[in-house]
Amino acid sequence: MRFPTIRFRPSCTASIVAANRRINQLARLGQIDAARRVFDEMRERSIVSWNSIIAAHFLNHQPHHAQHLFDRMPQRNHASWNTMISGYIKVRRLDTALKVFNSMPERNVVSWTSMIHGYIQDGSVSEAENLFHEMPEKNVVSWTVMLGGLIQDGRIDDAGKLFDEMPEKDVVARTSMIGGYCQAGRTKEAREIFDQMPRRNVVTWTNMISGYVHNSKVDVARKLFEVMPERNEVSWTVMLTGYTQAGRILEAFELFKRMPEKSVIACNAMILGLGQNGMLAKARKVFDQMLERDDGTWSAMIKVYERSGFELEALDAFRLMQRVGFPPNYPSIISILAACASLAILDHGRQVHQVMLRFHYDADVFAVSALMTMYVKCGDLAKAKKVFDMFGSKDVAMWNSMITGYAQHGLGEEALGVYYDMRVVGMVPDDITYIGVLSACSYTGKVNEGKEIFESMRSDSLVEPKAEHYACMIDLLGRAGHVDEAFDMIIKMPVEADAVVWGALMGACRMHMNLEIAEIAAKKLLQLEPRNAGPYILLSNIYASRGRWEDVAELRKVMSERNVSKSPGCSWVEVDKKVHMFTLGDLLGHPEHVIIIGMLEKLDGLLKDAGYSPDGSFVLHDVDEEQKIHNLRYHSERQAVAFGLLKIPEGVPIHYYEKP
């Protein structure tokens, strides 16, 4: 079999030039096999042909093929050696690049500059600096690369000295120095360079504006923006994000409407800015009007829905994101787990867990903590513990999720067990840990143990008790009947008692019917939260239980004058991946209210037969007994349970949730 003769030509013919161009095009498209076929089928090749195919293999992460071809080259030039150096740097093999550099028969300024760039990219700026000083000759690119390395390393003063030494300063060098000074917060020095520049391009202008934005000088940035001779997409986006980051959303929106072309990045920033400032309808309008979206667009929309309390809409957006071909990204996973946790919808949460496994987000500690929180809030503590146990490198947030999860579900012993395990492995608790473990002591009635842990906070973990920790202690003492001691602790607190602290005391007073302290707590709460109906109603009920009807009437009058009202509580249950909401007094609005009422009547009969009698002591005292019974019978929680019994198969747990 005869093989075709391959001729090497020192110069390029038109066919060689065309083949070389084709190799470069295919390589950039990732079609390395096709590029190699073009090279292999060439009857004539030049040095440029060899250099092109070597660079193509490096571009497609095949350094071994590149090295094999380099070894076979019939002739090499400076570009061949430099291609090998830059190629090995590209694939993060700096040691091999250095070997090539050291074996070069002759180096040029590009060889030296490539190695300096490699060291900087590797974070070895001192080595780059040493090599820079060894260079026999330097050009403006060498100086600029070294300047960028010093700026990247945070050595802005050294960068300034090098900049002053530069024999020639081009636009790139000056723009880099402007960016460096702005990163260091030295906008005045950056502006001096900007003003002294004989020629500026759009990147220079944008860099200076960005510097002002990142240093909270948005108004100065806007003045400069308005006098720009030309603007590009990046310029508009930088100015827009400056306003959104400063919380000046109306100005951002006005600027957004002026943009000649609205980039995806600008639209994403606008969706987040509008959504996080309560303008959800406008955020959705921006989303709907986008001709092109990326995964950041979808995660932004999902996030603003979740943060605004529109969890069901967040779930819809998450499903649609996948339906149109965008795989879930990290931010969308975190947001949707929070939405599932907020609604406590376990089936959806399990589906998200499967998505996490499929896209390998189960190795991220923050994502796994969010997953555990979801399982905890959905009541599946066994699954939360399984996820916890399977994860190797636990951080304090994961331990906290498990402790607070058990505590929130009244499993104080289990919460304390995790806390002591945490101490055994040497993990230092933080302030959130102590909130969880003190709550656990409260639920289990471990007063002495709670006191010991509270007193050990400063000495064991250097955590200074905050109002939240005192609220836990007030709750612990109050539940145990030590209302006077709890009140005394509030009086002696080194930090100011907030509504949570006084609310915990108020709850203890209700439980133990301590009217004297209840009045003090209620008055404090009314000062702190005058629009909150809870303290009014609790105090009213305590007055009513003592027959103090004039005081009840006075409280109701104050509520009316202040326009304070109690929104009805709601409960919900998930059936067949759909969330069903229930509120007191709105049962007839449910399409299946007839069978729900039937189930409630059936339950009443079964409970009565079992000897159960409803406790109406904390239903409003100024309603008659018949109305009390009605309020208890059609409580939103009972509606949710009745619907779950009707719709969920026997033997399957009913997960229902309540918002007071």
XYZ file of C-alpha atoms in Angstrom:
660
model
C 0.000 0.000 0.000
C 1.413 3.403 -0.992
C 0.978 6.393 1.341
C 0.688 9.902 -0.128
C 3.819 12.017 0.162
C 3.416 14.955 2.561
C 5.469 17.936 1.540
C 6.622 20.634 3.910
C 6.569 24.153 2.494
C 8.277 27.055 4.221
C 5.721 29.412 2.686
C 1.935 29.129 2.445
C -0.078 28.532 -0.703
C -3.751 29.480 -0.961
C -4.826 25.869 -0.273
C -2.636 25.700 2.844
C -4.039 28.994 4.137
C -7.597 27.735 3.576
C -6.861 24.440 5.369
C -5.235 26.253 8.295
C -8.277 28.520 8.600
C -10.554 25.469 8.585
C -8.507 23.796 11.353
C -8.838 26.902 13.534
C -12.596 27.170 12.922
C -13.284 23.519 13.759
C -11.095 23.691 16.871
C -13.037 26.689 18.213
C -16.276 24.749 17.667
C -14.899 21.829 19.696
C -14.745 19.551 16.618
C -11.169 18.413 17.158
C -11.540 15.112 15.273
C -12.723 16.968 12.161
C -9.856 19.475 12.543
C -7.375 16.605 12.775
C -8.811 14.998 9.626
C -8.261 18.262 7.724
C -4.644 18.321 8.901
C -4.039 14.627 8.127
C -5.461 14.977 4.585
C -3.246 17.960 3.696
C -0.771 17.135 0.881
C 1.275 20.181 1.761
C 1.789 21.721 5.186
C 3.569 24.771 6.524
C 4.844 25.553 10.035
C 1.575 27.457 10.543
C -0.332 24.214 9.792
C 1.572 22.359 12.503
C 1.205 25.231 14.969
C -2.545 25.428 14.242
C -3.234 21.741 14.906
C -1.086 21.784 18.064
C -3.016 24.800 19.365
C -6.272 23.024 18.406
C -5.425 20.012 20.577
C -4.575 22.254 23.534
C -7.807 24.199 23.046
C -9.702 20.887 23.286
C -7.757 19.700 26.350
C -5.604 17.103 24.560
C -2.055 18.084 25.578
C -0.657 14.582 24.894
C -1.672 14.796 21.206
C -0.217 18.314 21.025
C 3.116 17.110 22.452
C 3.215 14.143 20.041
C 2.738 16.458 17.048
C 5.314 18.949 18.365
C 7.877 16.124 18.612
C 7.147 15.142 14.967
C 7.486 18.661 13.541
C 9.989 18.814 10.697
C 10.789 22.420 11.543
C 9.915 24.798 14.411
C 9.866 28.550 14.908
C 9.309 30.844 17.887
C 5.553 30.532 17.447
C 5.779 26.713 17.751
C 7.538 26.899 21.101
C 5.256 29.684 22.321
C 2.201 27.651 21.310
C 3.445 24.831 23.549
C 4.058 27.204 26.474
C 0.673 28.926 26.235
C -1.034 25.559 25.615
C 0.346 23.971 28.763
C -0.548 27.101 30.722
C -4.107 26.853 29.344
C -4.475 23.282 30.666
C -2.981 24.302 34.042
C 0.329 22.432 33.642
C 2.671 25.233 34.593
C 5.568 22.899 35.458
C 5.543 21.420 31.934
C 5.284 24.921 30.399
C 8.405 25.897 32.370
C 10.285 22.844 31.036
C 9.415 23.872 27.466
C 10.469 27.455 28.239
C 13.806 26.325 29.686
C 14.504 24.014 26.713
C 13.914 26.704 24.071
C 16.974 27.329 21.886
C 16.051 30.998 21.736
C 13.314 32.946 23.551
C 11.509 36.068 22.439
C 9.417 38.591 24.350
C 6.250 36.523 23.752
C 7.859 33.454 25.406
C 8.763 35.449 28.508
C 5.387 37.185 28.661
C 3.523 33.865 28.322
C 5.422 32.392 31.273
C 4.795 35.505 33.375
C 1.088 35.253 32.538
C 1.155 31.570 33.532
C 2.625 32.321 36.950
C 0.062 35.088 37.549
C -2.798 32.799 36.511
C -1.455 30.232 38.980
C -1.399 32.825 41.769
C 2.412 32.795 41.914
C 2.828 36.549 41.456
C 6.235 36.719 43.187
C 7.667 34.149 40.730
C 6.153 36.158 37.865
C 7.806 39.277 39.230
C 11.213 37.573 39.413
C 10.863 36.387 35.805
C 9.756 39.861 34.722
C 12.932 41.402 36.149
C 15.058 38.776 34.298
C 13.563 39.654 30.916
C 16.235 40.900 28.497
C 13.665 43.076 26.732
C 10.108 44.074 27.497
C 7.244 45.468 25.468
C 4.037 47.227 26.530
C 2.227 43.881 26.784
C 4.812 42.503 29.236
C 4.506 45.573 31.426
C 0.706 45.428 31.319
C 0.576 41.708 32.170
C 2.842 42.253 35.188
C 0.814 45.279 36.221
C -2.373 43.188 36.124
C -0.699 40.519 38.256
C 0.208 42.973 41.013
C -3.325 44.412 40.977
C -4.789 40.900 41.136
C -2.541 40.181 44.128
C -3.859 43.262 45.935
C -0.452 44.992 45.810
C -1.815 48.275 44.563
C 1.119 50.400 45.779
C 3.616 48.126 43.977
C 1.384 48.291 40.910
C 1.457 52.100 41.123
C 5.276 52.102 41.220
C 5.459 49.759 38.222
C 2.963 51.924 36.360
C 5.139 55.002 36.957
C 8.206 53.081 35.617
C 6.473 52.034 32.380
C 8.244 53.617 29.401
C 5.029 53.456 27.375
C 1.512 53.452 28.792
C -1.233 52.339 26.453
C -5.020 52.449 26.997
C -5.053 48.892 28.408
C -2.410 49.661 31.066
C -4.106 52.883 32.155
C -7.520 51.174 32.266
C -6.065 48.341 34.391
C -4.597 50.863 36.819
C -7.949 52.673 37.075
C -9.622 49.353 37.927
C -6.926 48.542 40.488
C -7.259 51.834 42.325
C -11.060 51.515 42.327
C -10.850 47.989 43.784
C -8.752 49.442 46.598
C -11.304 52.206 47.195
C -8.945 54.875 45.867
C -11.272 56.470 43.342
C -9.532 59.857 43.516
C -6.247 58.410 42.175
C -8.185 56.407 39.582
C -9.899 59.580 38.393
C -6.565 61.396 38.090
C -5.315 58.730 35.661
C -8.637 58.839 33.814
C -8.531 62.628 33.429
C -4.891 62.587 32.237
C -5.477 59.964 29.524
C -4.869 61.337 26.012
C -7.271 58.739 24.589
C -10.027 56.718 26.224
C -12.163 53.889 24.896
C -15.565 52.657 26.060
C -13.893 50.103 28.388
C -12.008 52.902 30.154
C -15.177 54.910 30.706
C -17.058 51.837 31.898
C -14.235 50.898 34.276
C -14.306 54.341 35.890
C -18.101 54.269 36.221
C -17.940 50.747 37.671
C -15.345 51.958 40.171
C -17.651 54.690 41.412
C -20.566 52.251 41.608
C -18.620 49.716 43.672
C -17.509 52.467 46.018
C -21.094 53.627 46.635
C -20.715 56.796 44.563
C -23.675 56.161 42.300
C -24.477 59.828 41.656
C -20.902 60.560 40.513
C -21.064 57.456 38.328
C -24.282 58.719 36.740
C -22.756 62.119 35.926
C -19.862 60.399 34.161
C -22.258 58.010 32.429
C -24.269 60.905 30.992
C -21.192 62.470 29.319
C -19.847 59.235 27.802
C -19.149 59.752 24.087
C -20.403 56.225 23.377
C -21.985 53.499 25.477
C -22.181 49.772 25.058
C -24.280 47.067 26.676
C -21.823 46.721 29.565
C -21.893 50.468 30.319
C -25.676 50.478 30.650
C -25.659 47.309 32.749
C -22.996 48.628 35.150
C -24.969 51.824 35.750
C -28.203 49.871 36.164
C -26.760 47.433 38.725
C -25.295 50.409 40.590
C -28.819 51.674 41.223
C -30.240 48.224 42.078
C -27.428 47.471 44.530
C -27.997 50.847 46.191
C -31.698 50.045 46.544
C -32.643 52.956 44.257
C -34.991 50.825 42.234
C -37.137 53.571 40.682
C -34.080 55.268 39.183
C -32.866 51.866 37.991
C -36.201 51.205 36.325
C -36.200 54.592 34.561
C -32.689 53.899 33.257
C -33.735 50.389 32.223
C -36.586 51.794 30.112
C -34.069 54.091 28.347
C -31.715 51.250 27.403
C -31.530 50.879 23.600
C -30.821 47.154 23.930
C -31.720 45.330 27.114
C -29.159 42.611 27.766
C -30.033 39.409 29.592
C -27.775 40.469 32.482
C -29.562 43.837 32.771
C -32.990 42.183 32.685
C -31.943 39.673 35.356
C -30.704 42.489 37.603
C -33.974 44.349 37.044
C -36.092 41.294 37.911
C -34.202 40.855 41.188
C -34.254 44.575 41.996
C -37.974 45.024 41.328
C -38.944 41.762 43.019
C -36.915 42.405 46.144
C -38.513 45.853 46.462
C -42.072 44.552 46.362
C -42.749 45.303 42.675
C -43.448 41.725 41.690
C -45.843 42.534 38.822
C -43.214 44.757 37.153
C -40.555 42.065 37.676
C -42.802 39.512 35.967
C -43.480 41.935 33.102
C -39.723 42.289 32.498
C -39.446 38.486 32.553
C -42.333 38.005 30.111
C -41.019 40.609 27.650
C -37.544 39.036 27.394
C -36.853 37.539 23.961
C -33.940 35.553 25.340
C -33.482 34.091 28.817
C -30.673 32.244 30.561
C -30.664 30.112 33.703
C -29.961 33.282 35.729
C -33.261 34.742 34.482
C -35.219 31.748 35.711
C -33.445 31.576 39.075
C -34.028 35.334 39.563
C -37.772 34.958 38.935
C -37.984 31.918 41.214
C -36.066 33.726 43.950
C -38.259 36.832 43.955
C -41.413 34.697 44.057
C -40.053 32.685 46.996
C -38.793 35.733 48.910
C -42.094 37.560 48.362
C -44.173 34.726 49.823
C -45.468 33.454 46.468
C -44.149 29.940 46.957
C -46.653 28.249 44.646
C -45.687 30.602 41.811
C -42.024 29.797 42.519
C -42.819 26.093 42.149
C -44.629 26.739 38.847
C -41.655 28.723 37.520
C -39.246 25.973 38.602
C -41.272 23.354 36.712
C -41.545 25.581 33.622
C -37.794 26.278 33.707
C -37.105 22.560 33.253
C -39.898 22.095 30.714
C -38.353 24.675 28.347
C -34.957 23.009 28.545
C -33.043 24.790 31.325
C -31.562 22.394 33.903
C -31.941 23.618 37.509
C -28.980 25.692 38.678
C -27.650 26.200 42.188
C -29.614 29.398 43.054
C -32.895 27.914 41.806
C -32.343 24.753 43.882
C -31.761 26.819 47.048
C -34.841 28.998 46.402
C -37.151 26.095 45.619
C -36.043 24.154 48.694
C -36.903 27.242 50.760
C -40.314 27.400 49.050
C -40.982 23.717 49.794
C -39.895 24.257 53.403
C -42.120 27.323 53.778
C -45.179 25.485 52.448
C -44.058 22.211 54.066
C -44.927 20.247 50.912
C -43.002 17.020 51.214
C -43.712 15.467 47.804
C -42.327 18.498 45.972
C -39.339 18.542 48.316
C -38.573 14.905 47.538
C -38.653 15.688 43.826
C -36.154 18.512 44.356
C -33.948 16.087 46.299
C -33.938 13.795 43.251
C -32.987 16.753 41.055
C -30.116 17.547 43.443
C -28.813 13.999 43.137
C -29.123 14.015 39.346
C -27.200 17.282 38.978
C -24.694 16.541 41.788
C -25.710 19.355 44.146
C -25.768 16.851 47.017
C -22.063 17.452 47.695
C -22.530 21.142 48.535
C -22.819 21.834 52.259
C -25.120 24.843 51.853
C -27.480 23.000 49.500
C -27.576 19.978 51.805
C -28.328 22.237 54.793
C -31.259 23.702 52.832
C -32.402 20.163 51.985
C -32.293 19.151 55.646
C -34.269 22.263 56.614
C -36.898 21.326 54.036
C -37.269 17.798 55.449
C -37.395 19.174 58.994
C -40.126 21.704 58.196
C -42.066 19.022 56.339
C -41.942 16.851 59.447
C -39.790 14.071 57.963
C -37.125 14.123 60.667
C -35.991 10.581 59.883
C -35.053 11.615 56.335
C -33.402 14.813 57.596
C -31.279 12.731 59.978
C -30.394 10.302 57.193
C -29.177 13.161 54.975
C -27.269 14.566 57.970
C -25.598 11.241 58.792
C -24.556 10.584 55.182
C -22.793 13.927 54.746
C -19.123 13.807 55.706
C -17.815 17.350 56.210
C -20.572 18.850 58.331
C -20.387 22.535 59.172
C -22.046 24.273 62.107
C -25.106 25.147 59.973
C -25.837 21.462 59.381
C -25.579 20.648 63.080
C -27.861 23.604 63.787
C -30.440 22.396 61.250
C -30.655 19.041 63.010
C -30.781 20.499 66.532
C -33.413 23.139 65.730
C -35.378 20.617 63.679
C -35.738 18.245 66.598
C -36.445 21.157 68.946
C -39.179 22.611 66.728
C -40.955 19.250 66.701
C -40.827 18.928 70.480
C -38.151 16.208 70.417
C -35.986 17.818 73.035
C -34.063 14.690 74.038
C -33.016 14.046 70.429
C -31.990 17.705 69.993
C -29.853 17.575 73.120
C -28.316 14.306 71.911
C -27.190 15.948 68.648
C -25.864 18.937 70.618
C -23.702 16.711 72.810
C -22.488 14.773 69.732
C -21.532 18.111 68.228
C -19.427 18.956 71.263
C -17.752 15.510 71.218
C -16.501 15.956 67.627
C -15.077 19.381 68.530
C -17.508 21.576 66.584
C -17.888 24.947 68.320
C -21.553 26.013 68.742
C -22.669 29.427 67.510
C -25.560 31.634 68.603
C -28.062 29.682 66.459
C -26.976 26.410 68.086
C -27.835 27.796 71.498
C -31.272 28.978 70.357
C -32.019 25.419 69.231
C -30.673 23.668 72.302
C -32.325 26.080 74.769
C -35.616 25.567 72.938
C -35.096 21.816 73.322
C -34.613 22.236 77.076
C -37.829 24.259 77.162
C -39.876 21.570 75.397
C -38.535 18.822 77.667
C -38.822 20.819 80.890
C -35.084 20.575 81.611
C -34.861 23.822 83.561
C -31.566 23.164 85.348
C -29.852 21.822 82.232
C -31.078 24.849 80.246
C -29.711 27.211 82.882
C -26.316 25.463 82.816
C -26.097 25.645 79.013
C -27.148 29.313 79.034
C -24.490 30.169 81.627
C -21.819 28.247 79.645
C -22.344 30.200 76.410
C -19.709 32.829 77.118
C -17.103 30.501 78.614
C -17.449 27.536 76.219
C -18.092 29.227 72.890
C -17.468 32.958 73.441
C -21.078 33.582 72.389
C -22.637 36.609 74.027
C -26.327 35.965 74.853
C -28.683 38.025 72.679
C -32.366 38.832 73.027
C -33.233 35.570 71.204
C -31.392 33.495 73.826
C -33.123 35.346 76.645
C -36.467 34.698 74.902
C -35.669 30.966 74.993
C -34.856 31.183 78.710
C -38.083 33.119 79.417
C -40.011 30.421 77.550
C -38.168 27.678 79.484
C -38.906 29.251 82.857
C -42.453 30.210 81.881
C -43.415 26.736 80.692
C -42.112 25.315 83.962
C -44.321 27.743 85.934
C -41.465 30.027 87.093
C -43.212 33.167 85.786
C -41.844 35.464 88.495
C -38.288 34.252 87.852
C -38.791 34.796 84.112
C -40.008 38.350 84.733
C -37.039 38.999 87.027
C -34.664 37.802 84.275
C -36.175 40.302 81.832
C -35.702 43.150 84.318
C -32.012 42.209 84.747
C -31.257 41.565 81.050
C -28.125 43.402 79.808
C -29.746 43.747 76.380
C -33.068 45.429 75.657
C -36.017 43.030 75.701
C -37.757 42.884 72.315
C -41.244 41.725 71.328
C -40.137 38.076 71.188
C -38.981 38.204 74.827
C -42.147 39.900 76.079
C -44.232 37.577 73.890
C -42.658 34.531 75.556
C -43.541 35.991 78.964
C -47.074 36.740 77.776
C -47.486 33.136 76.669
C -46.349 31.938 80.096
C -48.829 34.264 81.767
C -51.649 32.874 79.632
C -50.645 29.302 80.445
C -50.508 29.961 84.210
C -53.175 32.723 84.310
C -50.854 35.306 85.889
C -52.891 38.466 85.289
C -50.569 40.885 87.097
C -47.483 40.157 85.002
C -49.606 39.608 81.876
C -50.759 43.232 82.029
C -47.150 44.447 82.226
C -46.080 42.191 79.324
C -49.084 43.196 77.213
C -48.426 46.916 77.682
C -44.799 46.441 76.633
C -45.890 44.459 73.588
C -48.413 47.102 72.611
C -45.642 49.718 72.732
C -43.319 47.580 70.609
C -45.908 46.238 68.155
C -49.032 48.442 68.281
C -50.446 46.824 65.104
C -50.134 43.232 66.372
C -53.536 41.883 67.465
C -52.065 38.974 69.460
C -51.350 40.774 72.763
C -54.775 42.473 72.714
C -56.578 39.160 72.267
C -54.523 37.283 74.867
C -55.030 40.008 77.470
C -58.716 40.258 76.563
C -59.165 36.537 77.152
C -57.378 36.705 80.499
C -59.613 39.639 81.537
C -62.691 37.706 80.408
C -61.651 34.602 82.326
C -61.622 36.803 85.460
C -64.953 38.449 84.602
C -63.392 41.872 83.977
C -65.765 42.742 81.131
C -65.207 46.500 81.329
C -61.494 45.943 80.671
C -62.397 43.608 77.783
C -64.614 46.311 76.278
C -61.903 48.950 76.710
C -59.334 46.750 74.921
C -61.742 46.128 72.037
C -62.344 49.873 71.809
C -58.593 50.547 71.619
C -58.260 47.870 68.903
C -61.034 49.498 66.919
C -59.529 52.993 67.278
C -56.124 51.739 66.139
C -57.687 49.710 63.323
C -56.086 46.523 64.652
C -57.650 43.267 63.535
C -56.676 39.612 63.698
C -56.417 37.900 60.335
C -57.912 34.417 60.408
C -55.369 31.625 60.700
C -54.956 29.239 57.785
C -53.938 25.618 57.401
C -53.011 23.647 54.332
C -52.499 20.066 53.238
C -50.851 18.667 50.102
C -52.837 16.086 48.117
C -51.642 14.729 44.756
C -48.981 17.453 44.496
C -51.611 20.181 44.910
C -51.790 22.453 47.974
C -55.282 22.950 49.492
C -55.673 25.993 51.778
C -58.300 26.317 54.536
C -59.305 29.273 56.740
C -61.854 29.632 59.514
C -65.188 30.826 58.151
C -64.322 30.097 54.523
C -65.060 26.386 54.298
C -67.982 26.896 51.895
C -65.527 28.347 49.387
C -63.886 24.928 48.912
C -65.379 22.964 45.976
C -65.645 19.825 48.151
C -66.995 21.503 51.296
C -69.977 19.132 51.566
C -67.898 15.992 52.096
C -65.461 17.906 54.362
C -68.372 18.955 56.629
C -69.559 15.348 56.624
C -66.127 14.121 57.704
C -65.951 16.771 60.476
C -69.353 15.648 61.831
C -68.200 12.025 61.701
C -65.027 12.938 63.645
C -67.072 14.832 66.248
C -69.159 11.696 66.835
C -66.093 9.472 67.176
C -64.401 11.917 69.549
C -67.548 12.255 71.661
C -67.830 8.459 71.888
C -64.210 8.347 73.025
C -65.011 10.802 75.857
C -63.347 13.871 74.352
C -64.652 17.309 75.305
C -63.268 20.422 73.498
C -61.424 23.008 75.579
C -62.915 26.417 74.836
C -61.002 28.289 77.507
C -58.891 30.120 74.951
C -61.592 30.768 72.405
C -62.836 34.385 72.583
C -64.725 34.739 75.883
C -67.281 37.256 74.648
C -69.015 34.809 72.298
C -71.715 32.370 73.326
C -71.086 28.651 73.817
C -72.707 27.747 70.499
C -70.324 30.077 68.623
C -67.340 28.682 70.580
C -68.264 25.149 69.510
C -68.662 26.322 65.900
C -65.237 28.031 65.940
C -63.586 24.918 67.324
C -65.419 22.521 65.007
C -64.541 24.464 61.851
C -61.018 25.443 62.848
C -58.803 25.585 59.735
C -56.566 22.857 61.160
C -59.520 20.458 61.543
C -60.623 21.235 57.978
C -57.167 20.333 56.641
C -57.058 17.073 58.630
C -60.584 16.110 57.496
C -59.661 16.732 53.856
C -56.481 14.690 54.299
C -58.467 11.773 55.751
C -60.811 11.905 52.772
C -58.142 12.115 50.065
C -54.939 10.494 51.315
C -54.802 6.672 51.164
C -55.033 4.769 54.429
C -51.665 4.129 56.019
C -50.018 7.177 54.406
C -49.081 9.970 56.870
C -51.065 13.212 56.623
C -48.766 16.239 56.603
C -50.782 19.361 57.339
C -49.500 22.770 58.394
C -50.873 25.796 60.160
C -50.174 29.521 60.053
C -51.729 31.273 63.082
